[in-house]
Short mmCIF file of C-alpha atoms in Angstrom, two decimals:
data_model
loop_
_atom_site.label_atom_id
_atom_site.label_comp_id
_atom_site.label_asym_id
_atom_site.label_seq_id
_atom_site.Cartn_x
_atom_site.Cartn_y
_atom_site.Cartn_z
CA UNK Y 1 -1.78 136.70 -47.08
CA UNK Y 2 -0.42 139.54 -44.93
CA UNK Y 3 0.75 142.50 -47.40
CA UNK Y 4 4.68 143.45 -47.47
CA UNK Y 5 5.35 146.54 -46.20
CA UNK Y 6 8.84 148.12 -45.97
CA UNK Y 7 8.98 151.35 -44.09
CA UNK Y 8 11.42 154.03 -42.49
CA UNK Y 9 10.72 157.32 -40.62
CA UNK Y 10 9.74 159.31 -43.87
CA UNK Y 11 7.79 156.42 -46.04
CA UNK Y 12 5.81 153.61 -45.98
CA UNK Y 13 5.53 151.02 -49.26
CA UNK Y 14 2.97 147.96 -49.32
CA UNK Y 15 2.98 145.35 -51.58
CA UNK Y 16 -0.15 143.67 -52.87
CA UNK Y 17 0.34 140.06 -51.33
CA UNK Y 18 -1.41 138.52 -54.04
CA UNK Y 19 0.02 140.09 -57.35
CA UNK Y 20 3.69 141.34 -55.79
CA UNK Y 21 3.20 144.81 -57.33
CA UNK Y 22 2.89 147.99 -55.12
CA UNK Y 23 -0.12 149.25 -53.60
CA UNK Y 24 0.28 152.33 -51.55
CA UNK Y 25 2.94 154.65 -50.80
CA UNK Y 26 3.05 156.83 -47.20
CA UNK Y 27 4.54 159.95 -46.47
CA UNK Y 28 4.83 159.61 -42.88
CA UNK Y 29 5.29 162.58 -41.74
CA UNK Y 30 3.08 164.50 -43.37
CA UNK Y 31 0.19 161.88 -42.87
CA UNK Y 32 -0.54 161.25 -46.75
CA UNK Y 33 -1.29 158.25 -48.11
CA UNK Y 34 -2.05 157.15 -52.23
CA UNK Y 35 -2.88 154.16 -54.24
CA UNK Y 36 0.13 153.14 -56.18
CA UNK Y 37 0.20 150.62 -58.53
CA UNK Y 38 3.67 150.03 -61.00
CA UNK Y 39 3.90 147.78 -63.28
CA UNK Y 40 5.27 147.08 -66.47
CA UNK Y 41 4.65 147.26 -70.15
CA UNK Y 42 5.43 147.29 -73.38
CA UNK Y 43 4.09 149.15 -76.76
CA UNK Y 44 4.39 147.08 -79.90
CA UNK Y 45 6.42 148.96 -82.20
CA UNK Y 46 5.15 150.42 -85.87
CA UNK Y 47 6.65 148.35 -88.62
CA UNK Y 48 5.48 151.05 -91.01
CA UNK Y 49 2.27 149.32 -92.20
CA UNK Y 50 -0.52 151.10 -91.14
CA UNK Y 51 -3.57 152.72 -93.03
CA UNK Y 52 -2.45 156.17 -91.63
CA UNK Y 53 1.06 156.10 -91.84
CA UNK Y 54 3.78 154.37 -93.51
CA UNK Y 55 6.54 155.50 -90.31
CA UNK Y 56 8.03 152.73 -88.37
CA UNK Y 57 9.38 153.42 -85.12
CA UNK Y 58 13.01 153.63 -85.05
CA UNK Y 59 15.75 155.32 -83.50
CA UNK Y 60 14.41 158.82 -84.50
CA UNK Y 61 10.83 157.87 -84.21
CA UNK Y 62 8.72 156.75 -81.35
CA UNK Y 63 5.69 155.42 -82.78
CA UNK Y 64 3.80 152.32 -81.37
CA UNK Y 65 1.44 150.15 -83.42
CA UNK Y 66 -1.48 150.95 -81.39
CA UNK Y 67 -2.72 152.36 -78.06
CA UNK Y 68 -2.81 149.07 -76.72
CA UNK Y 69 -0.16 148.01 -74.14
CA UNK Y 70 0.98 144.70 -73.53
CA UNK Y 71 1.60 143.80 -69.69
CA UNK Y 72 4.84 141.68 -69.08
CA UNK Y 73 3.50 140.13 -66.16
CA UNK Y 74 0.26 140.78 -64.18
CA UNK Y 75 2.08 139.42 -61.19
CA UNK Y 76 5.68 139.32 -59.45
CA UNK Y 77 7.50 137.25 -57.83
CA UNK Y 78 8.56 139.10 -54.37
CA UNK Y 79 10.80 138.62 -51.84
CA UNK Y 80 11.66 140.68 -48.58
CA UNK Y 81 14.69 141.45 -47.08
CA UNK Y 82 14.70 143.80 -44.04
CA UNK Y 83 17.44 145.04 -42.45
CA UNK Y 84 18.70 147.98 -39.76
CA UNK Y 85 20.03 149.64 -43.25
CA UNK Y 86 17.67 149.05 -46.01
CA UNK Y 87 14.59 147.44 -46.46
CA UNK Y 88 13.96 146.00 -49.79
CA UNK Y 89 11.50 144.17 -51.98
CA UNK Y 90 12.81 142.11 -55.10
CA UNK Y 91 10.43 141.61 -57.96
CA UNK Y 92 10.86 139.09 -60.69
CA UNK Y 93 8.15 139.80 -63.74
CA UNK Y 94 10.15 137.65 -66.37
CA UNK Y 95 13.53 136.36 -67.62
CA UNK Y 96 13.78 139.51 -69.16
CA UNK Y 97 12.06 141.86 -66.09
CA UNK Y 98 12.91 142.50 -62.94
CA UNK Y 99 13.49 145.05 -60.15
CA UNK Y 100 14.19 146.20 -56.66
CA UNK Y 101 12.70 148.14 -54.30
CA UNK Y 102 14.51 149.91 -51.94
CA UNK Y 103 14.14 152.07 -49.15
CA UNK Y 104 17.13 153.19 -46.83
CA UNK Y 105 16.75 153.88 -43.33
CA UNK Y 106 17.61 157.80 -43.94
CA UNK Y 107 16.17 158.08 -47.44
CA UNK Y 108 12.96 160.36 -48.17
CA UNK Y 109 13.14 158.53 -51.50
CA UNK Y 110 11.85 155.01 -52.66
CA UNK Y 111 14.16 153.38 -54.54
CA UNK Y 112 13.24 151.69 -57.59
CA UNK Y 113 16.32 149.44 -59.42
CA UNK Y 114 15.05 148.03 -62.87
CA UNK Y 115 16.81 145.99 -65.12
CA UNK Y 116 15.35 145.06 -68.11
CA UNK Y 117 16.50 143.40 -71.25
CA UNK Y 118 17.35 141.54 -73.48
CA UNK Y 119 13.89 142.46 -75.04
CA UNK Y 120 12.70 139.28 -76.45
CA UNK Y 121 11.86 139.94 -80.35
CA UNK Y 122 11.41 136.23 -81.48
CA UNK Y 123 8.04 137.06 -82.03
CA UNK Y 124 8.82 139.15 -84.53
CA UNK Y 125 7.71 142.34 -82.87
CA UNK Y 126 9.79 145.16 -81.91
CA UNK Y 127 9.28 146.56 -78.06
CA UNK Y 128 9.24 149.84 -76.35
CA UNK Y 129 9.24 148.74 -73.24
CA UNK Y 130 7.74 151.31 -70.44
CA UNK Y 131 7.08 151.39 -66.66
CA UNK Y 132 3.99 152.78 -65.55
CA UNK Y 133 3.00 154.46 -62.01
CA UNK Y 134 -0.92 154.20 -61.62
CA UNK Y 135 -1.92 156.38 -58.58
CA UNK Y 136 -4.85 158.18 -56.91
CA UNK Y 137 -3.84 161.56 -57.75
CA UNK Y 138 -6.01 163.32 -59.84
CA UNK Y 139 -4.29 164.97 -62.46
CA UNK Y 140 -6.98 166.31 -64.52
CA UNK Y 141 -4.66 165.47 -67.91
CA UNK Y 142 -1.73 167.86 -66.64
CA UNK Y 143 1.63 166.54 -65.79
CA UNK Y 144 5.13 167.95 -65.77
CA UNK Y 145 8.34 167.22 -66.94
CA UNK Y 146 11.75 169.22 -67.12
CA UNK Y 147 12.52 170.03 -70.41
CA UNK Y 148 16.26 170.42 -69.85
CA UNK Y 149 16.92 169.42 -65.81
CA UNK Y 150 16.30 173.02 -64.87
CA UNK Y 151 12.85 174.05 -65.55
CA UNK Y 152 10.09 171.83 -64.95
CA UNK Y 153 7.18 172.62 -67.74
CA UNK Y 154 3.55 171.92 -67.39
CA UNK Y 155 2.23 169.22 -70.11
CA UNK Y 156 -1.57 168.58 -70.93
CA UNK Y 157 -3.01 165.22 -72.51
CA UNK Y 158 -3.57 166.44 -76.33
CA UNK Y 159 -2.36 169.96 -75.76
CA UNK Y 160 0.13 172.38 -77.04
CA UNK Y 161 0.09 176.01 -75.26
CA UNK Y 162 1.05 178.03 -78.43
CA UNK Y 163 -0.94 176.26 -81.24
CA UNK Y 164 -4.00 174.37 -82.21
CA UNK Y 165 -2.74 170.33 -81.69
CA UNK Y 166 -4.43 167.87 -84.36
CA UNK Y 167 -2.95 164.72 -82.30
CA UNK Y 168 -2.27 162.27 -84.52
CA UNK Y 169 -0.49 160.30 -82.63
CA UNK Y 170 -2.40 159.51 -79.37
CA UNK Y 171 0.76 157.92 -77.32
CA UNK Y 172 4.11 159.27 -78.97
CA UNK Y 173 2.44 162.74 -79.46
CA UNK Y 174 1.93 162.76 -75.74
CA UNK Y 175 5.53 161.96 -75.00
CA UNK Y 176 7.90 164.49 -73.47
CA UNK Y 177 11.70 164.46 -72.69
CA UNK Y 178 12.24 163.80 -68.93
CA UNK Y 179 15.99 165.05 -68.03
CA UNK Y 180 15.92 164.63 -64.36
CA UNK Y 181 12.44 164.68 -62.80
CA UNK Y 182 8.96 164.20 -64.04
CA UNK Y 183 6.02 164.63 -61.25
CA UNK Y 184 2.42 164.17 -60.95
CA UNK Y 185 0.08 166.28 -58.58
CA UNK Y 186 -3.79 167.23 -57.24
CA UNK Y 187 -4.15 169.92 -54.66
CA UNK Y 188 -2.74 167.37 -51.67
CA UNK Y 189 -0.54 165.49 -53.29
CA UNK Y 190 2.39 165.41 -55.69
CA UNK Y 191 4.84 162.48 -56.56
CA UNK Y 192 7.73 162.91 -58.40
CA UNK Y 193 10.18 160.30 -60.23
CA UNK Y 194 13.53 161.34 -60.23
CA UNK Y 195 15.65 159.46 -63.06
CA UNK Y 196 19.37 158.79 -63.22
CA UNK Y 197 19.07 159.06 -67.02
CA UNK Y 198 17.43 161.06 -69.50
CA UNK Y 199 14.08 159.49 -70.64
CA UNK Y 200 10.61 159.74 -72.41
CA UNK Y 201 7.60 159.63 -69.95
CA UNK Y 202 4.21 160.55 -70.55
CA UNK Y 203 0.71 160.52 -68.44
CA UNK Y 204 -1.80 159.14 -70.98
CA UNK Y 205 -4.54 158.39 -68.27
CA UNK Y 206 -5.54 160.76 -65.25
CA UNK Y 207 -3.36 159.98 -62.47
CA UNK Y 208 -0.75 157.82 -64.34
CA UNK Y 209 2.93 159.01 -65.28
CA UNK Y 210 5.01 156.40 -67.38
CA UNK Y 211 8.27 156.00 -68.52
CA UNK Y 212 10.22 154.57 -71.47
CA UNK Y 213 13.38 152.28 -70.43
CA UNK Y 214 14.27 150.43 -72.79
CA UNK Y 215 13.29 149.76 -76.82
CA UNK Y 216 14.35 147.22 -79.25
CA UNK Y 217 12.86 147.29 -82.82
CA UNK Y 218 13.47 145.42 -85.85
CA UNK Y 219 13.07 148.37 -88.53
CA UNK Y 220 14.89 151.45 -90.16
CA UNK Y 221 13.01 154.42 -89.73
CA UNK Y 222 14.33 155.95 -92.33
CA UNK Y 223 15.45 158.99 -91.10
CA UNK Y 224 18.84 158.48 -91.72
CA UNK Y 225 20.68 156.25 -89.28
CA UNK Y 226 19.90 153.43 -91.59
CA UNK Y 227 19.64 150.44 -89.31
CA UNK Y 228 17.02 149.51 -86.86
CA UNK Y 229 17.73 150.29 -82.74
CA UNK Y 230 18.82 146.58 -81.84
CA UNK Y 231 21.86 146.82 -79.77
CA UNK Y 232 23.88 144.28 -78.81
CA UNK Y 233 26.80 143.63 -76.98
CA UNK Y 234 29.91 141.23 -76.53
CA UNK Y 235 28.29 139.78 -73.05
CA UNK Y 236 24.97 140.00 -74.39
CA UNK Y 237 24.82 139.04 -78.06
CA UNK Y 238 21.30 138.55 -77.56
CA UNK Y 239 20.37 142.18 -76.61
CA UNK Y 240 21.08 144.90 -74.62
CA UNK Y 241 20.34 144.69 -70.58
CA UNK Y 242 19.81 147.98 -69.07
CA UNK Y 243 19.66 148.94 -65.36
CA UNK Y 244 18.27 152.34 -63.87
CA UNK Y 245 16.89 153.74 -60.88
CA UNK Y 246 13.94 156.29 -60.37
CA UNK Y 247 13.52 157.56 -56.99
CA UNK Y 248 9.83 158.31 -55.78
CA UNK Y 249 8.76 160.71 -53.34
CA UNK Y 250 5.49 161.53 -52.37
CA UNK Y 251 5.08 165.25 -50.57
CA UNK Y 252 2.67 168.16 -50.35
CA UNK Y 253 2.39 170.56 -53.68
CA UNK Y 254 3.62 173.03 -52.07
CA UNK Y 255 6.57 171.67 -49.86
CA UNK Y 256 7.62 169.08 -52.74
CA UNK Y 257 10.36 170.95 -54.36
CA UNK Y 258 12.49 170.93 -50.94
CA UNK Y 259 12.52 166.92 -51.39
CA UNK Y 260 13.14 166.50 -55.03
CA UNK Y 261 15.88 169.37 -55.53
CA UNK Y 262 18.48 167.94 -53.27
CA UNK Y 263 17.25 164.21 -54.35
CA UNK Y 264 18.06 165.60 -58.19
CA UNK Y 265 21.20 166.98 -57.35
CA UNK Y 266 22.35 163.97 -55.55
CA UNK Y 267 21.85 161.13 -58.89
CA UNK Y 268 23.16 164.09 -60.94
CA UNK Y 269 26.65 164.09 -59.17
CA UNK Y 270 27.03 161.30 -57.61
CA UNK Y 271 29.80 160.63 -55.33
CA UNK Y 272 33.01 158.82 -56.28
CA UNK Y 273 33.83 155.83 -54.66
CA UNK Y 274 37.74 154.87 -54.75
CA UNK Y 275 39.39 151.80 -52.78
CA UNK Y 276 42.01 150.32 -51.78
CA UNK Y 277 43.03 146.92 -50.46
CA UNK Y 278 44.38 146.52 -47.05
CA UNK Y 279 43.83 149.04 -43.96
CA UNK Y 280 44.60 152.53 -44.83
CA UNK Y 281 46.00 154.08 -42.26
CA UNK S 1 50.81 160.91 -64.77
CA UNK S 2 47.04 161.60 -65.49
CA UNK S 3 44.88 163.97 -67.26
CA UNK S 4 41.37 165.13 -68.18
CA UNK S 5 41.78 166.77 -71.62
CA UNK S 6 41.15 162.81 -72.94
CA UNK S 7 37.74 162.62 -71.62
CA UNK S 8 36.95 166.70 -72.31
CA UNK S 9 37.71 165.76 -75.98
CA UNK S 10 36.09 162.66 -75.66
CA UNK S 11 32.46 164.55 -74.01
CA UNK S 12 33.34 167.23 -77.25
CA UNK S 13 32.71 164.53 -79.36
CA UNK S 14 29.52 163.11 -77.44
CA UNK S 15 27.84 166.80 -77.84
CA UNK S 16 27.10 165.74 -81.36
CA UNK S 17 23.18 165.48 -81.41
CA UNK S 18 23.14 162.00 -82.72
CA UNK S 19 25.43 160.79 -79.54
CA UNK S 20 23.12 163.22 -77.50
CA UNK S 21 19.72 161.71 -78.43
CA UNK S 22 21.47 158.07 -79.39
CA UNK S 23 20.55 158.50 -83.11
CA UNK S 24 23.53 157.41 -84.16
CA UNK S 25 24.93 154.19 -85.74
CA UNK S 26 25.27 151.39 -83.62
CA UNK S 27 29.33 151.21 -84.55
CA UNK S 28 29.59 155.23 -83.87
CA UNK S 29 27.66 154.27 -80.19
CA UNK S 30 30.78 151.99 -79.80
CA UNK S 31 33.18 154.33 -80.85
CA UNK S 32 31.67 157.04 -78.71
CA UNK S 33 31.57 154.36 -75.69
CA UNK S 34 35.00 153.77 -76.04
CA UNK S 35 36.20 157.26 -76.64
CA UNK S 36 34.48 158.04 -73.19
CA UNK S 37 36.26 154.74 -71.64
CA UNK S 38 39.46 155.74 -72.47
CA UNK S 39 38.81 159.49 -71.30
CA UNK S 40 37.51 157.93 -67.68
CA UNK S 41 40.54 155.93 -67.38
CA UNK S 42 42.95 158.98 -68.02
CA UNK S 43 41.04 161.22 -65.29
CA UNK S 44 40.93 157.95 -63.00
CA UNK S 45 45.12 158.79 -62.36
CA UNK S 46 43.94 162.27 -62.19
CA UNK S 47 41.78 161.57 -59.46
CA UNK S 48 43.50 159.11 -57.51
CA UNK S 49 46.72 161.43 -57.64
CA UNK S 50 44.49 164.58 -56.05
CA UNK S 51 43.57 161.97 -53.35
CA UNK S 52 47.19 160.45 -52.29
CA UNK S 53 47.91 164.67 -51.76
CA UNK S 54 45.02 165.12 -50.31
CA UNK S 55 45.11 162.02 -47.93
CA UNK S 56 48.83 161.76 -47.79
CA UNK S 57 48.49 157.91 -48.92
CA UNK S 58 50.43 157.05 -51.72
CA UNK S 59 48.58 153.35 -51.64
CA UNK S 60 46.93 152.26 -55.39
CA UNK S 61 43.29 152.96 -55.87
CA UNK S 62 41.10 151.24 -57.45
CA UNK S 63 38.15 152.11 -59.44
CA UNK S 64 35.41 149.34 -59.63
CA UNK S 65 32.85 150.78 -62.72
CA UNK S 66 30.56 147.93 -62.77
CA UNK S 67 29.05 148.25 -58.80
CA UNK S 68 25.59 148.70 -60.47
CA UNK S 69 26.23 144.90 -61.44
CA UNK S 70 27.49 143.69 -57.99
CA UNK S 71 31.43 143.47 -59.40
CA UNK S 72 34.16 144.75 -57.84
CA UNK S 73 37.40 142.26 -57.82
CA UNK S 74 38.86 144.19 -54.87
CA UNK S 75 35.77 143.80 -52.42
CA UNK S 76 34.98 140.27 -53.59
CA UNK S 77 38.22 139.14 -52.87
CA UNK S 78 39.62 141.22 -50.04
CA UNK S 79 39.48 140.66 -46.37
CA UNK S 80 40.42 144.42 -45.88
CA UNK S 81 40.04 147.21 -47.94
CA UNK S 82 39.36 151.11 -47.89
CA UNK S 83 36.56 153.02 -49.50
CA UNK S 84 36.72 156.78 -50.01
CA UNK S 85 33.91 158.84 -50.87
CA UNK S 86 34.69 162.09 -52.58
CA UNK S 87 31.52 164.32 -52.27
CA UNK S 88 31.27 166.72 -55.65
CA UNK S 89 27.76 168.63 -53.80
CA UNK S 90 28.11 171.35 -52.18
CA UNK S 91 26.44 170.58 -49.08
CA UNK S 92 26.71 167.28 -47.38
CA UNK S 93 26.48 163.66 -48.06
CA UNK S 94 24.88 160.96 -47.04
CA UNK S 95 24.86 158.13 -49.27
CA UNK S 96 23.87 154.39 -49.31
CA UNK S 97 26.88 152.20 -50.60
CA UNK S 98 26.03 148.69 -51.72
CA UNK S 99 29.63 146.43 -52.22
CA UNK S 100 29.69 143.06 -54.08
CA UNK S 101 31.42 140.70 -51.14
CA UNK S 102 31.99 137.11 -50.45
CA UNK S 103 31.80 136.88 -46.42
CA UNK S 104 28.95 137.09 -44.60
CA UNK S 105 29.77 139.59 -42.19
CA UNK S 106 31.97 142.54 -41.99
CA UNK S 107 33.12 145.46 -39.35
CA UNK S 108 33.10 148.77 -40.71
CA UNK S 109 34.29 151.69 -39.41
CA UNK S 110 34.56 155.59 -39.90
CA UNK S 111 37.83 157.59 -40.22
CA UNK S 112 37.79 157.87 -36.39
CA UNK S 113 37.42 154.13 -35.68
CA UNK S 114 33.87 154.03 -34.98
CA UNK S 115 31.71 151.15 -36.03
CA UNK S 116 29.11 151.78 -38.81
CA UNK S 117 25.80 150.01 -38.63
CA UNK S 118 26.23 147.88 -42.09
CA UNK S 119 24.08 144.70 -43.26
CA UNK S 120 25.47 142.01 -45.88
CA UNK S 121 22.27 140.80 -48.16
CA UNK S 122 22.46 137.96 -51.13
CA UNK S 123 22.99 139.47 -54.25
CA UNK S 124 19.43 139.56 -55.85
CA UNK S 125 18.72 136.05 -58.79
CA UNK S 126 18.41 139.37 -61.10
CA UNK S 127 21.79 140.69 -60.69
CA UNK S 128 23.19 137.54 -61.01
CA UNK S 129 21.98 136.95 -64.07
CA UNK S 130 23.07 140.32 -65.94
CA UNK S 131 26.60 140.05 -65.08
CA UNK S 132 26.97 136.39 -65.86
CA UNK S 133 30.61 135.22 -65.62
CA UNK S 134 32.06 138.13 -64.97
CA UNK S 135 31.46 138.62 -60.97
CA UNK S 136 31.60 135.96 -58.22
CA UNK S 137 30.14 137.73 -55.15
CA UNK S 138 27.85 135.91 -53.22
CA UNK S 139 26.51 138.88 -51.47
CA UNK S 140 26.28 142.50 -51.00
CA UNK S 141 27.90 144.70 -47.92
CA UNK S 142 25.41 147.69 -47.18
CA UNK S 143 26.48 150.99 -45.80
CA UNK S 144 25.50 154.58 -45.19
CA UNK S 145 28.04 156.55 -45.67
CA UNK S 146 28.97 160.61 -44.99
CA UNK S 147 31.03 163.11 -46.87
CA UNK S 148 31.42 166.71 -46.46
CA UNK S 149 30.53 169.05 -49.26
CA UNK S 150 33.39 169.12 -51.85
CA UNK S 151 35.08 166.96 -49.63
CA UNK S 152 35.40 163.33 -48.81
CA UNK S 153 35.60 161.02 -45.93
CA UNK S 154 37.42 157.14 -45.65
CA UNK S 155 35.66 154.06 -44.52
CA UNK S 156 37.25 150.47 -43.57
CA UNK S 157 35.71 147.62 -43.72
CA UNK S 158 36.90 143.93 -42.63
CA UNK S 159 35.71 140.34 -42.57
CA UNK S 160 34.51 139.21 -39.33
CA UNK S 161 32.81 135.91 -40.66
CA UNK S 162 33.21 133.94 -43.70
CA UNK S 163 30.26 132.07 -45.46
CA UNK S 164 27.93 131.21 -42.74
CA UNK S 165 24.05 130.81 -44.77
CA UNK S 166 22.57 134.45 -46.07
CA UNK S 167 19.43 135.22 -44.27
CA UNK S 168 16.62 133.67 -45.70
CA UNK S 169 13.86 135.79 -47.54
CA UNK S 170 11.04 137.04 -45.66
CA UNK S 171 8.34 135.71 -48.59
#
């Protein structure tokens, strides 16, 4: 009944006992504290019949069915390892869904290690599937995300800064490209997701920021490629399994840039590991 | 005798915006997957050529691309082994290495000889089941490593125990 809570100098994570998901995330030395809830999702993919549009989403074209997400599992599995190096949390949503969290002893970041895939479609719907951070802050429908891993651009819920939107598209028309860092902030608090991969993320309710990992769809979208996005491969004939890591921190406005920078630079270029059997002398 | 022009030409190609944005047809993905294969494996000699000068080693290294799956045939297998971390930041490193192994406990140590905290956890049910048949490792060897900026730094690590029970999970 107790929750799980991994920690290190710099961070605390609990774990709701009950559903396995996060609950709060610490920044321990500068004394702040949010709700965080993460989960995940998927959007049912447009097979082009709709009253408003005839687009299906393809490999061109994000466009889900409707607003409406489906949640893979309201609950995980968890287990807890804790050790002098790293501390982490394994979550098991589904055969097809699962992650771990990590935190090292020296790391200012929370590790999160997805893997998701293959993306069942025997239902004969096609799946974007999404991860979704579900925090305190209060974002007041603003949210940034780099538009090219340099410069981080302000995005508002329904908004365009140079022209009067129509939104037509209340979940793909809010998606932007994140390159290397999206973050979310009020006046105390920001956190920031740092990807190893460039993504679509978005922030459709106040205080929210997800992001697309993975999408599997049965349809064209006939914008040229001419086949639907349903990878395969030799190992996985059945569909593609993908595994990624976003790193969380959670600092003041102000100071938050000193943390995610570095943090950036370091999934960016990543050192090389080489070995070699025996003792080198 | 190595090179990098393979995988220059090979990231030429990926610039196209379809490979960019993954637009493309799912046999052109291959093609570009392989191209970019093929490139790594030509600046792999490359690399490991710059080290033995560097390091004054001449022994084989080995590249193991599939660590984000727990698979490495060296680690899993080897009682001894090397690992050398070359830093591309310019400031420095510190980096959490995870290493598909067999045994349950190892002794690592830095370039100087001096014992490195490290931890060997069970590689997690989720792991196990992307890779499939194509890793055996039991468990995972967990280390912080260091590396100067635009440098790099040697660790060695060795089997102290074989197959004893993993720790059991907390929940």
């Amino acid at each position: 009944g107790a929750p799980i809570v991994i920690q290190n100098k710099y961070l605390q994570a609990t774990f709701d006992p009950d559903t396995g998901l996060l609950s709060s995330l610490s920044n321990l030395e500068t004394k702040q504290t949010i709700k965080l809830t993460q989960n995940f999702y998927w959007y049912n993919a447009s097979d082009g019949i709709n009253k408003d549009s005839h687009q299906p989403s393809g490999a061109y074209i994000f466009r889900p069915n409707s607003s409406t997400l489906s949640t893979v599992s309201r609950t995980a599995k968890a287990e807890n390892f804790q050790t002098s190096v790293v501390q982490e949390v394994r979550q098991w949503f589904a055969p097809w869904v699962s992650q771990v969290v990590r935190l090292y002893a020296d790391s200012k970041a929370l590790e999160l290690e997805w893997t998701v895939g293959p993306v069942p479609v025997s239902d004969g719907q096609g799946k974007e599937v999404i991860t979704r951070l579900d925090t305190s802050i209060k974002t007041a429908e603003f949210f940034y995300t780099d538009s090219n891993g340099r410069e981080v651009l302000q995005r508002k819920k329904d908004f365009r800064p140079t022209w009067q939107l129509k939104q037509t598209e209340p979940i793909a028309g809010n998606y932007y490209p994140i390159n290397s860092r999206a973050f979310i902030k009020d006046d105390k608090d920001q956190l920031t997701v740092v990807t190893d991969r460039s993504q679509g993320g978005s922030s459709i309710q106040n205080g929210s920021l997800e992001i697309m990992l993975h999408r599997r769809l049965l349809y064209d979208d006939y914008r040229g490629v001419g086949e639907p996005l349903d990878e395969a491969s030799e190992i996985f004939p059945e569909g593609l399994v993908v595994r990624g890591r976003l790193l969380l921190s959670l600092e003041r406005p102000a100071s938050a840039a000193d943390t995610h920078r570095p943090l950036a630079q370091e999934v960016v270029f990543q050192p090389l590991l080489t070995f070699t059997d025996g003792d080198l002398k | 005798k190595g090179d990098s022009q393979t995988l220059r030409k090979a990231m030429a190609v990926a610039q196209h915006h379809d490979a960019v944005s993954g637009t493309e047809k799912q046999h052109v993905a291959n093609d570009y997957a392989r191209r970019l294969a093929n490139g790594w494996q030509h600046c792999q000699v490359l690399v490991s050529n710059s080290l033995a000068s560097l390091s004054g080693s001449a022994a084989k290294r080995i590249y193991c691309d599939h660590l984000n799956i727990s698979v490495c045939p060296l680690t899993e297998s080897s009682r001894q082994f090397s690992v050398s971390v070359y830093n591309p930041l310019a400031q420095p490193l510190t980096w959490p290495v995870r290493l598909p192994v067999n045994g349950t406990a190892y002794r690592v140590t830095d370039a100087e000889g001096k014992p490195v905290d490290s931890q060997v956890l069970p590689v997690s049910r989720a792991t196990q089941e992307v890779r499939r048949n194509r890793g055996f490792a039991l468990n995972e060897l967990v280390f912080q490593v260091r590396a100067p900026p635009l440098g790099y730094s040697t660790y060695a690590a060795s089997l102290i125990q074989d197959r004893p029970p993993p720790p059991p999970p907390r929940h």
